[in-house]
Short mmCIF file of C-alpha atoms in Angstrom, two decimals:
data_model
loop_
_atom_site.label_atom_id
_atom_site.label_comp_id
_atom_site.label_asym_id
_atom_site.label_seq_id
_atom_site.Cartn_x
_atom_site.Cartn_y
_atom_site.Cartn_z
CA UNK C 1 42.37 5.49 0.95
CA UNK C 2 39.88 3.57 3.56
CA UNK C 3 36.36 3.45 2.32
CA UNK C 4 33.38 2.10 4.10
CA UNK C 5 30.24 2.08 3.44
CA UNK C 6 27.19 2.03 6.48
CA UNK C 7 23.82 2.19 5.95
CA UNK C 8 23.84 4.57 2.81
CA UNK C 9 26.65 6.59 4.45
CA UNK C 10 30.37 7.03 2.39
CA UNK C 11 32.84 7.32 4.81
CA UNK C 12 36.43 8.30 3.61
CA UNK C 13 39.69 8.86 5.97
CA UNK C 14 43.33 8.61 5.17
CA UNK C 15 45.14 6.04 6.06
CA UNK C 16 47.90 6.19 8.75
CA UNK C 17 48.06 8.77 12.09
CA UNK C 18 47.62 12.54 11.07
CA UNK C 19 50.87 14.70 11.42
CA UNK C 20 50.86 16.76 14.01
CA UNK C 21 50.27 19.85 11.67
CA UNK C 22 47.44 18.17 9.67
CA UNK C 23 43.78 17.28 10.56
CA UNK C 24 42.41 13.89 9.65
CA UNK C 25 39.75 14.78 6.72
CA UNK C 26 36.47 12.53 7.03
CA UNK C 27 34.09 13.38 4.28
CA UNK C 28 30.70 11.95 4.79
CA UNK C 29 28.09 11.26 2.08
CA UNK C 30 24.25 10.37 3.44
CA UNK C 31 22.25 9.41 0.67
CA UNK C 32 18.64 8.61 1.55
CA UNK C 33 17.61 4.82 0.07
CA UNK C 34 14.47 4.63 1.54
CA UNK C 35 11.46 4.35 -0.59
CA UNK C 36 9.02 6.95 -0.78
CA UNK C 37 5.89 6.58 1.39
CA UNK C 38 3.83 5.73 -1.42
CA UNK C 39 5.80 3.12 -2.63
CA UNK C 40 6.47 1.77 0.96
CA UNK C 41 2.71 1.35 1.72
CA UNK C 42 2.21 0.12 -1.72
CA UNK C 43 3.99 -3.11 -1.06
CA UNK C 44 3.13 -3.57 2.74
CA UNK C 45 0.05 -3.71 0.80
CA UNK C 46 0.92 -6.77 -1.39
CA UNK C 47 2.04 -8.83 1.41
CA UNK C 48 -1.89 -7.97 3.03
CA UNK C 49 -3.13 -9.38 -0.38
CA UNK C 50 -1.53 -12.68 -0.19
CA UNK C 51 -3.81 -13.28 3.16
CA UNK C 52 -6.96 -13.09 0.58
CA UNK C 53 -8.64 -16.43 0.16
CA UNK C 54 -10.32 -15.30 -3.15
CA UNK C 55 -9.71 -17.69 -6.07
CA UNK C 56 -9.72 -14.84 -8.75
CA UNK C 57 -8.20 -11.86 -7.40
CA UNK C 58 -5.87 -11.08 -4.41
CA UNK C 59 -6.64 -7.62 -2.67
CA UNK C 60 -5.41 -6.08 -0.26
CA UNK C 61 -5.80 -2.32 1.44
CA UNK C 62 -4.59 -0.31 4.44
CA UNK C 63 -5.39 2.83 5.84
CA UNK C 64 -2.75 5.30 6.96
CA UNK C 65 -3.30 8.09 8.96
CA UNK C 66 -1.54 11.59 7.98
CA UNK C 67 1.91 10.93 10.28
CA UNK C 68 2.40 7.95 8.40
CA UNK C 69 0.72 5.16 10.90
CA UNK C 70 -1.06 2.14 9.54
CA UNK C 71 -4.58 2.63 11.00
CA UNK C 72 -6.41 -0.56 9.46
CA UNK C 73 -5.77 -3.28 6.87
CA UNK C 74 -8.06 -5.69 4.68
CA UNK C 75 -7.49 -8.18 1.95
CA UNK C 76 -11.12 -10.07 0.16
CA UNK C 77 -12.26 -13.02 1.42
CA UNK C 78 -15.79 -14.13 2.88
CA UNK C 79 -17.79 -12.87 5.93
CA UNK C 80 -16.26 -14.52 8.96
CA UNK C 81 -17.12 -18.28 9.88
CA UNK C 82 -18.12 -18.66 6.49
CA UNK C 83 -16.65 -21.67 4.25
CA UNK C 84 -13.72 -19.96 1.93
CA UNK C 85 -13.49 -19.54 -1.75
CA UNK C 86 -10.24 -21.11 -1.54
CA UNK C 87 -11.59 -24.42 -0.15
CA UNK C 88 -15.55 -24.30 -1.98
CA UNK C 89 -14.60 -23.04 -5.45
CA UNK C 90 -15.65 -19.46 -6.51
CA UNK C 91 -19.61 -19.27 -7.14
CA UNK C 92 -18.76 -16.71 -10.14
CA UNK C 93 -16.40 -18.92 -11.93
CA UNK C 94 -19.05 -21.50 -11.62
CA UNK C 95 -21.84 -19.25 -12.80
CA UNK C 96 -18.88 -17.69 -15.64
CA UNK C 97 -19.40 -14.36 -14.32
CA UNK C 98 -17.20 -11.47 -15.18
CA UNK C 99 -14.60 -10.18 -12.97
CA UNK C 100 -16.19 -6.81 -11.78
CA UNK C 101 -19.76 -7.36 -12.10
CA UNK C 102 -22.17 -9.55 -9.87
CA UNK C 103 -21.10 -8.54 -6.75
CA UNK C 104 -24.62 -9.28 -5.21
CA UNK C 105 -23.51 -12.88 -6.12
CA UNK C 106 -20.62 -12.93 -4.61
CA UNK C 107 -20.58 -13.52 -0.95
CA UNK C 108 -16.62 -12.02 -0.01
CA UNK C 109 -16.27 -8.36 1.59
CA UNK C 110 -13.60 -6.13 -0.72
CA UNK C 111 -10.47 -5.34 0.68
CA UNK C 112 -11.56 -1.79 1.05
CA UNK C 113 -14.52 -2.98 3.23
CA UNK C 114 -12.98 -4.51 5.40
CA UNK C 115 -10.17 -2.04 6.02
CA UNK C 116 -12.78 0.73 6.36
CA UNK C 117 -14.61 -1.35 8.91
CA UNK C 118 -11.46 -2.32 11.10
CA UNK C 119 -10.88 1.83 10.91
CA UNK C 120 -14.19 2.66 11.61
CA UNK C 121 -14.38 6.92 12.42
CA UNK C 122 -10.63 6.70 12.44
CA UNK C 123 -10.58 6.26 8.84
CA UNK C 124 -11.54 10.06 8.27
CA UNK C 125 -8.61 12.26 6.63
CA UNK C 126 -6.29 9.62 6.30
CA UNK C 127 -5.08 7.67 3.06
CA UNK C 128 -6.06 4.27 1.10
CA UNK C 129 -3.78 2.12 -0.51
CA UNK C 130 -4.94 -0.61 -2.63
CA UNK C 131 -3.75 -2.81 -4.86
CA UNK C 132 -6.18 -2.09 -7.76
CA UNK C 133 -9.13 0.30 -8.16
CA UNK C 134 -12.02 0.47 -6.19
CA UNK C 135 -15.39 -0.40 -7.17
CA UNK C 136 -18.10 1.51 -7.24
CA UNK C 137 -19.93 -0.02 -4.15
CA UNK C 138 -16.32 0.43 -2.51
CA UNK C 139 -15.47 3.94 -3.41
CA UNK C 140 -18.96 5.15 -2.17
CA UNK C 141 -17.98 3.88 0.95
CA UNK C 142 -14.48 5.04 0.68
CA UNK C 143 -16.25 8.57 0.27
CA UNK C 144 -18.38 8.28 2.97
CA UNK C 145 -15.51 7.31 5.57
CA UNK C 146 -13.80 10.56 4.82
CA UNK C 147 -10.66 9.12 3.36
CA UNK C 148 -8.76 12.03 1.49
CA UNK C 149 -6.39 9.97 -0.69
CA UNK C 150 -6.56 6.87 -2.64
CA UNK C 151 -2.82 5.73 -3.84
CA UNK C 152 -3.08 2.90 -6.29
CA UNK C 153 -0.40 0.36 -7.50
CA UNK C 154 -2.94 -2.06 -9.31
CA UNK C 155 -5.93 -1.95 -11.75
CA UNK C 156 -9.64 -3.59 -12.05
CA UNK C 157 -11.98 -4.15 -14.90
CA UNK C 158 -14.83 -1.36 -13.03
CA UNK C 159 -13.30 1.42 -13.35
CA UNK C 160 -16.88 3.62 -12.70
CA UNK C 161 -15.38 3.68 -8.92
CA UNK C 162 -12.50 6.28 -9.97
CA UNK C 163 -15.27 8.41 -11.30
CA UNK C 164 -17.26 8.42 -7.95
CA UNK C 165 -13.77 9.11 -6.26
CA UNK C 166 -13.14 12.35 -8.69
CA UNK C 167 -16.42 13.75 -7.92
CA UNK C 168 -16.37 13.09 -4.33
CA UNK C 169 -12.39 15.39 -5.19
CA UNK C 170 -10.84 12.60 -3.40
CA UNK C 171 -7.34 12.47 -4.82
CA UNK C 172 -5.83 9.14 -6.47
CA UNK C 173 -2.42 8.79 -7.11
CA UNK C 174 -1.41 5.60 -9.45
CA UNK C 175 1.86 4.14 -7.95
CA UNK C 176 4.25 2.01 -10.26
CA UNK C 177 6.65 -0.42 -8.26
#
């Protein structure tokens, strides 16, 4: 027995010509590999952190629309033309600031932010995935964009934002890869 195996398919045939009187049996078995949406996002996502010039934390975040099309990404870093964490040193660490709290001190944009900005109105109905949870600054405005969904495949120290989210009954989904 011949078997080959293309692109998740099992195909089987007999080897040798059929006889006259018999058929040659093919049996095919399509198994669907592909990761689930969720997941598939979730790591796009990952590769949009590693863009971050933040010296603490890499985040990254896109925005997909309902049929599955990447609308907007973000990672953190600071506001265009502006020196980079990565090449001035973080002001927090030198201030010994806790991750999660003085974000008036800090001068990056969130992931989030910057997604919802590239999205602008387009970011209403569709989905956020991030690679930990928002903040409270960035799940107000993750509220007020009209995002539906928040999927999830990381974690942060404020966790008040997931509260704002449940209140707002935005769902958030917490993705394991």
């Amino acid at each position: 027995m011949y078997m080959e195996k293309y692109h998740g398919a099992k195909i089987t045939d007999f080897t040798g010509p059929p006889k006259e009187e018999e058929e040659q049996e093919v049996q095919v078995e399509i198994k669907d590999t592909r990761p689930p949406w969720d997941i598939y996002f979730a790591r796009i996502v990952d590769g949009i952190a590693a863009r971050s010039t933040c010296t603490r934390r890499q985040i990254g975040a896109i925005v997909v629309n309902k049929d599955h099309h990447i609308v907007s990404t973000g990672f953190n870093g600071v506001v265009r033309k502006a020196p980079h964490c990565s090449e001035v040193g973080c002001v927090k660490d030198e201030k010994d600031i806790a991750s999660g709290t003085g974000h008036s001190i800090c001068p990056a944009v969130h992931a989030e932010q910057n997604a919802l900005i590239q999205a602008g109105r387009a970011a209403a109905g569709c989905t956020l995935y991030l690679n930990a949870f928002p903040c409270k600054i960035c799940a107000r405005l993750i509220v007020n964009a009209g995002i539906e969904r928040v999927v999830i495949s990381g974690d942060y120290t404020d966790k008040e934002g997931l509260e704002i989210l449940k209140a707002a009954n935005i769902e958030v989904t917490r993705v394991s890869m």
